[in-house]
Amino acid sequence: MNTDAPITDPDLDPTAQLGAGEDRSFLGRIGIPSVLGWGFVGLLLFMIGDGVETGFLSPYLHDHGLSEHAVAGIFTAYGIFVGIAGWLSGALSDVMGPRKVIMLGLSIWLVMEVLFLTVGVSSMSVPILLLTYGVRGLGYPLFAFGFLVWITVAAPRKRMASAMGWFWFAFTGGLPTLGSLLASFTIPRIGFMYTLWLSAGLVLLGGLVLLIGVKEPRGRVRLVAAKENPVRALFYSISIAWKRPKVGIAAIVRAINTAPEFGFFIFLPIFFTQTIGFSMVVWLRLLSAIFLSNIIWNLLFGLIGDKFGWRKTVAWCGGFGCTLSTLALYYLPKDHHSLPLAIAVGALYGCTLAGYVPLSALTPALAPDHKGAALAMLSLGAGAAQMVGPAIVYVLLRPIGVAGVMWVFAGLYLLSGIMALTLTTSQPQGEET
């Protein structure tokens, strides 16, 4: 069969009752579509590679002559490209098919990483770092969120939140959990630069595992009807924000979900090492502990969301929970003797951060006839988080300090919880009582 041709079999038509079949395999019973099993392995490896730098790149650039302001600017530029790619991942999946989007993301990541390491880091030129690291930001959202769209095509509806939980388990299992943990072992042994080269090798391996291992046919073709104009389909992935306002609200909630997290990556490594007094290795292991909690709760909140309700889980466990845990993360650890307490409140933050997991199942239910477009907006929110978080740090860290920025982030989480309560839908699993 020519898998690049439009699908005409109604049983494989992504516009008809997607994922309605029952997967009786072991993977299916635990919430992973068995036809995508290798994809989750590949995603985990890719995100480990992408996440290796998370806990040390900011202080590394700072230690090599760049100001915190310049570092925040570089991460903000990166976030802008991530935001663009977040939208494109869903929009292009509609008109190209998720697999081609994944291939595009892998290619961009590898090419720009090589330029970043060989030209940008060696010169420590801010314009070159802005260009190479910034454009590399297109890579991982196209790869990861392209696979997210593929999941919505293949997963049964009644297990959708569970499948999303496994997606975020693999995603945050790599970025930053295992990535940071790996860096904490490799940096003392092979140094910063070889650690970054190792990360590129893991990204390549993860991409190959996903692309070779996943044979599911619907992800290899465009998801909108063959007769639909590609430009119109791309435009709809933006216009859906006002045609279906709740989809736009969901995208804002998703942006708030991880905006503080990516802001934290800029100033918390410096705060915990220079103010609290942790060593870099201890900080990296603390970061791994925080997100070990997150990946465990990603799975649990996928199951909880399917039982308790997607909307209520996002609002109460995610938005309102993160409001409290963000403030605890700043106010409770006092010095380098506070490591056990820091781990405890960090684990709480990782737990509440996972409360947003059902949003990935809820958003397509808000526009069931245009799932790709709805997920394009959600991915735009996820990508925008990597711009919004660093931008807040860039603008506010100097005038209001670490404490002020933490209160701003807590306020955003509170707002997201209120907004999430408005995301009602007529779908039986989306409308919670």
JSON list of C-alpha atoms in Angstrom, two decimals, residues 164-287:
[
{"chain": "A", "resi": 164, "resn": "MET", "atom": "CA", "xyz": [-1.59, 11.61, 27.09]},
{"chain": "A", "resi": 165, "resn": "GLY", "atom": "CA", "xyz": [-0.26, 10.73, 30.52]},
{"chain": "A", "resi": 166, "resn": "TRP", "atom": "CA", "xyz": [2.20, 8.33, 28.91]},
{"chain": "A", "resi": 167, "resn": "PHE", "atom": "CA", "xyz": [3.15, 11.00, 26.38]},
{"chain": "A", "resi": 168, "resn": "TRP", "atom": "CA", "xyz": [3.99, 13.45, 29.15]},
{"chain": "A", "resi": 169, "resn": "PHE", "atom": "CA", "xyz": [5.67, 10.66, 31.10]},
{"chain": "A", "resi": 170, "resn": "ALA", "atom": "CA", "xyz": [8.08, 10.15, 28.18]},
{"chain": "A", "resi": 171, "resn": "PHE", "atom": "CA", "xyz": [8.35, 13.89, 27.49]},
{"chain": "A", "resi": 172, "resn": "THR", "atom": "CA", "xyz": [9.20, 15.02, 31.02]},
{"chain": "A", "resi": 173, "resn": "GLY", "atom": "CA", "xyz": [11.00, 11.76, 31.75]},
{"chain": "A", "resi": 174, "resn": "GLY", "atom": "CA", "xyz": [13.57, 13.07, 29.31]},
{"chain": "A", "resi": 175, "resn": "LEU", "atom": "CA", "xyz": [13.17, 16.86, 29.63]},
{"chain": "A", "resi": 176, "resn": "PRO", "atom": "CA", "xyz": [14.44, 17.52, 32.21]},
{"chain": "A", "resi": 177, "resn": "THR", "atom": "CA", "xyz": [14.38, 14.47, 34.52]},
{"chain": "A", "resi": 178, "resn": "LEU", "atom": "CA", "xyz": [16.70, 11.85, 33.02]},
{"chain": "A", "resi": 179, "resn": "GLY", "atom": "CA", "xyz": [18.46, 14.47, 30.91]},
{"chain": "A", "resi": 180, "resn": "SER", "atom": "CA", "xyz": [19.52, 16.41, 34.02]},
{"chain": "A", "resi": 181, "resn": "LEU", "atom": "CA", "xyz": [20.36, 13.21, 35.89]},
{"chain": "A", "resi": 182, "resn": "LEU", "atom": "CA", "xyz": [22.56, 12.05, 33.01]},
{"chain": "A", "resi": 183, "resn": "ALA", "atom": "CA", "xyz": [24.32, 15.43, 32.94]},
{"chain": "A", "resi": 184, "resn": "SER", "atom": "CA", "xyz": [25.03, 15.21, 36.68]},
{"chain": "A", "resi": 185, "resn": "PHE", "atom": "CA", "xyz": [27.07, 12.04, 35.99]},
{"chain": "A", "resi": 186, "resn": "THR", "atom": "CA", "xyz": [28.69, 12.96, 32.67]},
{"chain": "A", "resi": 187, "resn": "ILE", "atom": "CA", "xyz": [29.80, 16.54, 33.40]},
{"chain": "A", "resi": 188, "resn": "PRO", "atom": "CA", "xyz": [32.30, 15.55, 36.16]},
{"chain": "A", "resi": 189, "resn": "ARG", "atom": "CA", "xyz": [33.66, 12.79, 33.90]},
{"chain": "A", "resi": 190, "resn": "ILE", "atom": "CA", "xyz": [33.69, 14.11, 30.34]},
{"chain": "A", "resi": 191, "resn": "GLY", "atom": "CA", "xyz": [32.95, 17.83, 30.74]},
{"chain": "A", "resi": 192, "resn": "PHE", "atom": "CA", "xyz": [30.31, 20.19, 29.47]},
{"chain": "A", "resi": 193, "resn": "MET", "atom": "CA", "xyz": [31.02, 20.08, 25.74]},
{"chain": "A", "resi": 194, "resn": "TYR", "atom": "CA", "xyz": [31.21, 16.30, 25.37]},
{"chain": "A", "resi": 195, "resn": "THR", "atom": "CA", "xyz": [28.00, 16.09, 27.40]},
{"chain": "A", "resi": 196, "resn": "LEU", "atom": "CA", "xyz": [26.33, 18.35, 24.83]},
{"chain": "A", "resi": 197, "resn": "TRP", "atom": "CA", "xyz": [27.63, 16.19, 21.96]},
{"chain": "A", "resi": 198, "resn": "LEU", "atom": "CA", "xyz": [26.31, 13.12, 23.78]},
{"chain": "A", "resi": 199, "resn": "SER", "atom": "CA", "xyz": [22.90, 14.78, 23.89]},
{"chain": "A", "resi": 200, "resn": "ALA", "atom": "CA", "xyz": [22.92, 15.12, 20.10]},
{"chain": "A", "resi": 201, "resn": "GLY", "atom": "CA", "xyz": [23.62, 11.41, 19.77]},
{"chain": "A", "resi": 202, "resn": "LEU", "atom": "CA", "xyz": [20.66, 10.56, 21.99]},
{"chain": "A", "resi": 203, "resn": "VAL", "atom": "CA", "xyz": [18.38, 12.82, 19.94]},
{"chain": "A", "resi": 204, "resn": "LEU", "atom": "CA", "xyz": [19.44, 11.04, 16.74]},
{"chain": "A", "resi": 205, "resn": "LEU", "atom": "CA", "xyz": [18.90, 7.63, 18.32]},
{"chain": "A", "resi": 206, "resn": "GLY", "atom": "CA", "xyz": [15.45, 8.57, 19.59]},
{"chain": "A", "resi": 207, "resn": "GLY", "atom": "CA", "xyz": [14.43, 9.87, 16.19]},
{"chain": "A", "resi": 208, "resn": "LEU", "atom": "CA", "xyz": [15.51, 6.68, 14.46]},
{"chain": "A", "resi": 209, "resn": "VAL", "atom": "CA", "xyz": [13.72, 4.47, 16.99]},
{"chain": "A", "resi": 210, "resn": "LEU", "atom": "CA", "xyz": [10.44, 6.35, 16.47]},
{"chain": "A", "resi": 211, "resn": "LEU", "atom": "CA", "xyz": [10.61, 6.63, 12.70]},
{"chain": "A", "resi": 212, "resn": "ILE", "atom": "CA", "xyz": [11.69, 3.03, 12.12]},
{"chain": "A", "resi": 213, "resn": "GLY", "atom": "CA", "xyz": [9.66, 1.41, 14.88]},
{"chain": "A", "resi": 214, "resn": "VAL", "atom": "CA", "xyz": [6.22, 2.98, 14.35]},
{"chain": "A", "resi": 215, "resn": "LYS", "atom": "CA", "xyz": [4.27, 1.51, 11.41]},
{"chain": "A", "resi": 216, "resn": "GLU", "atom": "CA", "xyz": [0.80, 2.91, 12.20]},
{"chain": "A", "resi": 217, "resn": "PRO", "atom": "CA", "xyz": [-0.56, 4.12, 8.82]},
{"chain": "A", "resi": 218, "resn": "ARG", "atom": "CA", "xyz": [-2.73, 7.10, 9.73]},
{"chain": "A", "resi": 219, "resn": "GLY", "atom": "CA", "xyz": [0.21, 9.17, 10.91]},
{"chain": "A", "resi": 220, "resn": "ARG", "atom": "CA", "xyz": [1.83, 8.87, 7.49]},
{"chain": "A", "resi": 221, "resn": "VAL", "atom": "CA", "xyz": [-0.86, 10.86, 5.66]},
{"chain": "A", "resi": 222, "resn": "ARG", "atom": "CA", "xyz": [-2.54, 14.23, 5.96]},
{"chain": "A", "resi": 223, "resn": "LEU", "atom": "CA", "xyz": [-5.30, 14.33, 8.55]},
{"chain": "A", "resi": 224, "resn": "VAL", "atom": "CA", "xyz": [-7.67, 16.72, 6.81]},
{"chain": "A", "resi": 225, "resn": "ALA", "atom": "CA", "xyz": [-9.65, 15.69, 3.75]},
{"chain": "A", "resi": 226, "resn": "ALA", "atom": "CA", "xyz": [-7.67, 15.57, 0.52]},
{"chain": "A", "resi": 227, "resn": "LYS", "atom": "CA", "xyz": [-10.00, 18.14, -1.06]},
{"chain": "A", "resi": 228, "resn": "GLU", "atom": "CA", "xyz": [-9.36, 20.69, 1.73]},
{"chain": "A", "resi": 229, "resn": "ASN", "atom": "CA", "xyz": [-7.00, 23.48, 0.73]},
{"chain": "A", "resi": 230, "resn": "PRO", "atom": "CA", "xyz": [-3.71, 23.26, 2.74]},
{"chain": "A", "resi": 231, "resn": "VAL", "atom": "CA", "xyz": [-3.49, 27.03, 3.22]},
{"chain": "A", "resi": 232, "resn": "ARG", "atom": "CA", "xyz": [-7.08, 27.14, 4.48]},
{"chain": "A", "resi": 233, "resn": "ALA", "atom": "CA", "xyz": [-6.34, 24.26, 6.84]},
{"chain": "A", "resi": 234, "resn": "LEU", "atom": "CA", "xyz": [-3.30, 26.09, 8.20]},
{"chain": "A", "resi": 235, "resn": "PHE", "atom": "CA", "xyz": [-5.31, 29.28, 8.66]},
{"chain": "A", "resi": 236, "resn": "TYR", "atom": "CA", "xyz": [-8.05, 27.38, 10.48]},
{"chain": "A", "resi": 237, "resn": "SER", "atom": "CA", "xyz": [-5.48, 26.23, 13.01]},
{"chain": "A", "resi": 238, "resn": "ILE", "atom": "CA", "xyz": [-5.22, 29.91, 14.01]},
{"chain": "A", "resi": 239, "resn": "SER", "atom": "CA", "xyz": [-8.80, 31.07, 13.44]},
{"chain": "A", "resi": 240, "resn": "ILE", "atom": "CA", "xyz": [-10.10, 28.24, 15.61]},
{"chain": "A", "resi": 241, "resn": "ALA", "atom": "CA", "xyz": [-9.00, 30.36, 18.58]},
{"chain": "A", "resi": 242, "resn": "TRP", "atom": "CA", "xyz": [-11.89, 32.78, 17.98]},
{"chain": "A", "resi": 243, "resn": "LYS", "atom": "CA", "xyz": [-14.25, 30.41, 16.17]},
{"chain": "A", "resi": 244, "resn": "ARG", "atom": "CA", "xyz": [-14.00, 28.06, 19.15]},
{"chain": "A", "resi": 245, "resn": "PRO", "atom": "CA", "xyz": [-13.01, 30.45, 21.99]},
{"chain": "A", "resi": 246, "resn": "LYS", "atom": "CA", "xyz": [-12.62, 27.66, 24.52]},
{"chain": "A", "resi": 247, "resn": "VAL", "atom": "CA", "xyz": [-9.81, 26.23, 22.40]},
{"chain": "A", "resi": 248, "resn": "GLY", "atom": "CA", "xyz": [-8.07, 29.60, 22.68]},
{"chain": "A", "resi": 249, "resn": "ILE", "atom": "CA", "xyz": [-8.58, 29.58, 26.45]},
{"chain": "A", "resi": 250, "resn": "ALA", "atom": "CA", "xyz": [-7.13, 26.06, 26.62]},
{"chain": "A", "resi": 251, "resn": "ALA", "atom": "CA", "xyz": [-4.05, 27.29, 24.74]},
{"chain": "A", "resi": 252, "resn": "ILE", "atom": "CA", "xyz": [-3.56, 30.10, 27.27]},
{"chain": "A", "resi": 253, "resn": "VAL", "atom": "CA", "xyz": [-3.93, 27.64, 30.15]},
{"chain": "A", "resi": 254, "resn": "ARG", "atom": "CA", "xyz": [-1.34, 25.39, 28.46]},
{"chain": "A", "resi": 255, "resn": "ALA", "atom": "CA", "xyz": [1.07, 28.31, 28.08]},
{"chain": "A", "resi": 256, "resn": "ILE", "atom": "CA", "xyz": [0.77, 29.12, 31.78]},
{"chain": "A", "resi": 257, "resn": "ASN", "atom": "CA", "xyz": [1.26, 25.44, 32.64]},
{"chain": "A", "resi": 258, "resn": "THR", "atom": "CA", "xyz": [4.99, 25.39, 31.81]},
{"chain": "A", "resi": 259, "resn": "ALA", "atom": "CA", "xyz": [5.91, 29.10, 31.39]},
{"chain": "A", "resi": 260, "resn": "PRO", "atom": "CA", "xyz": [7.15, 29.30, 35.01]},
{"chain": "A", "resi": 261, "resn": "GLU", "atom": "CA", "xyz": [8.99, 25.99, 34.60]},
{"chain": "A", "resi": 262, "resn": "PHE", "atom": "CA", "xyz": [11.04, 27.34, 31.70]},
{"chain": "A", "resi": 263, "resn": "GLY", "atom": "CA", "xyz": [11.55, 30.61, 33.53]},
{"chain": "A", "resi": 264, "resn": "PHE", "atom": "CA", "xyz": [12.86, 28.62, 36.50]},
{"chain": "A", "resi": 265, "resn": "PHE", "atom": "CA", "xyz": [15.51, 27.00, 34.32]},
{"chain": "A", "resi": 266, "resn": "ILE", "atom": "CA", "xyz": [17.11, 30.42, 33.82]},
{"chain": "A", "resi": 267, "resn": "PHE", "atom": "CA", "xyz": [17.36, 31.76, 37.36]},
{"chain": "A", "resi": 268, "resn": "LEU", "atom": "CA", "xyz": [16.78, 28.90, 39.80]},
{"chain": "A", "resi": 269, "resn": "PRO", "atom": "CA", "xyz": [20.10, 27.17, 38.96]},
{"chain": "A", "resi": 270, "resn": "ILE", "atom": "CA", "xyz": [21.88, 30.41, 39.88]},
{"chain": "A", "resi": 271, "resn": "PHE", "atom": "CA", "xyz": [19.60, 31.04, 42.88]},
{"chain": "A", "resi": 272, "resn": "PHE", "atom": "CA", "xyz": [20.07, 27.54, 44.33]},
{"chain": "A", "resi": 273, "resn": "THR", "atom": "CA", "xyz": [23.82, 27.41, 43.72]},
{"chain": "A", "resi": 274, "resn": "GLN", "atom": "CA", "xyz": [24.80, 30.98, 44.62]},
{"chain": "A", "resi": 275, "resn": "THR", "atom": "CA", "xyz": [22.13, 32.00, 47.16]},
{"chain": "A", "resi": 276, "resn": "ILE", "atom": "CA", "xyz": [21.03, 28.72, 48.75]},
{"chain": "A", "resi": 277, "resn": "GLY", "atom": "CA", "xyz": [24.52, 27.19, 48.44]},
{"chain": "A", "resi": 278, "resn": "PHE", "atom": "CA", "xyz": [24.00, 23.91, 46.55]},
{"chain": "A", "resi": 279, "resn": "SER", "atom": "CA", "xyz": [26.74, 22.63, 44.25]},
{"chain": "A", "resi": 280, "resn": "MET", "atom": "CA", "xyz": [25.92, 22.28, 40.55]},
{"chain": "A", "resi": 281, "resn": "VAL", "atom": "CA", "xyz": [25.82, 18.47, 40.80]},
{"chain": "A", "resi": 282, "resn": "VAL", "atom": "CA", "xyz": [23.47, 18.65, 43.81]},
{"chain": "A", "resi": 283, "resn": "TRP", "atom": "CA", "xyz": [21.24, 21.14, 41.95]},
{"chain": "A", "resi": 284, "resn": "LEU", "atom": "CA", "xyz": [21.05, 18.84, 38.91]},
{"chain": "A", "resi": 285, "resn": "ARG", "atom": "CA", "xyz": [20.04, 15.93, 41.11]},
{"chain": "A", "resi": 286, "resn": "LEU", "atom": "CA", "xyz": [17.46, 18.09, 42.89]},
{"chain": "A", "resi": 287, "resn": "LEU", "atom": "CA", "xyz": [16.07, 19.01, 39.48]}
]
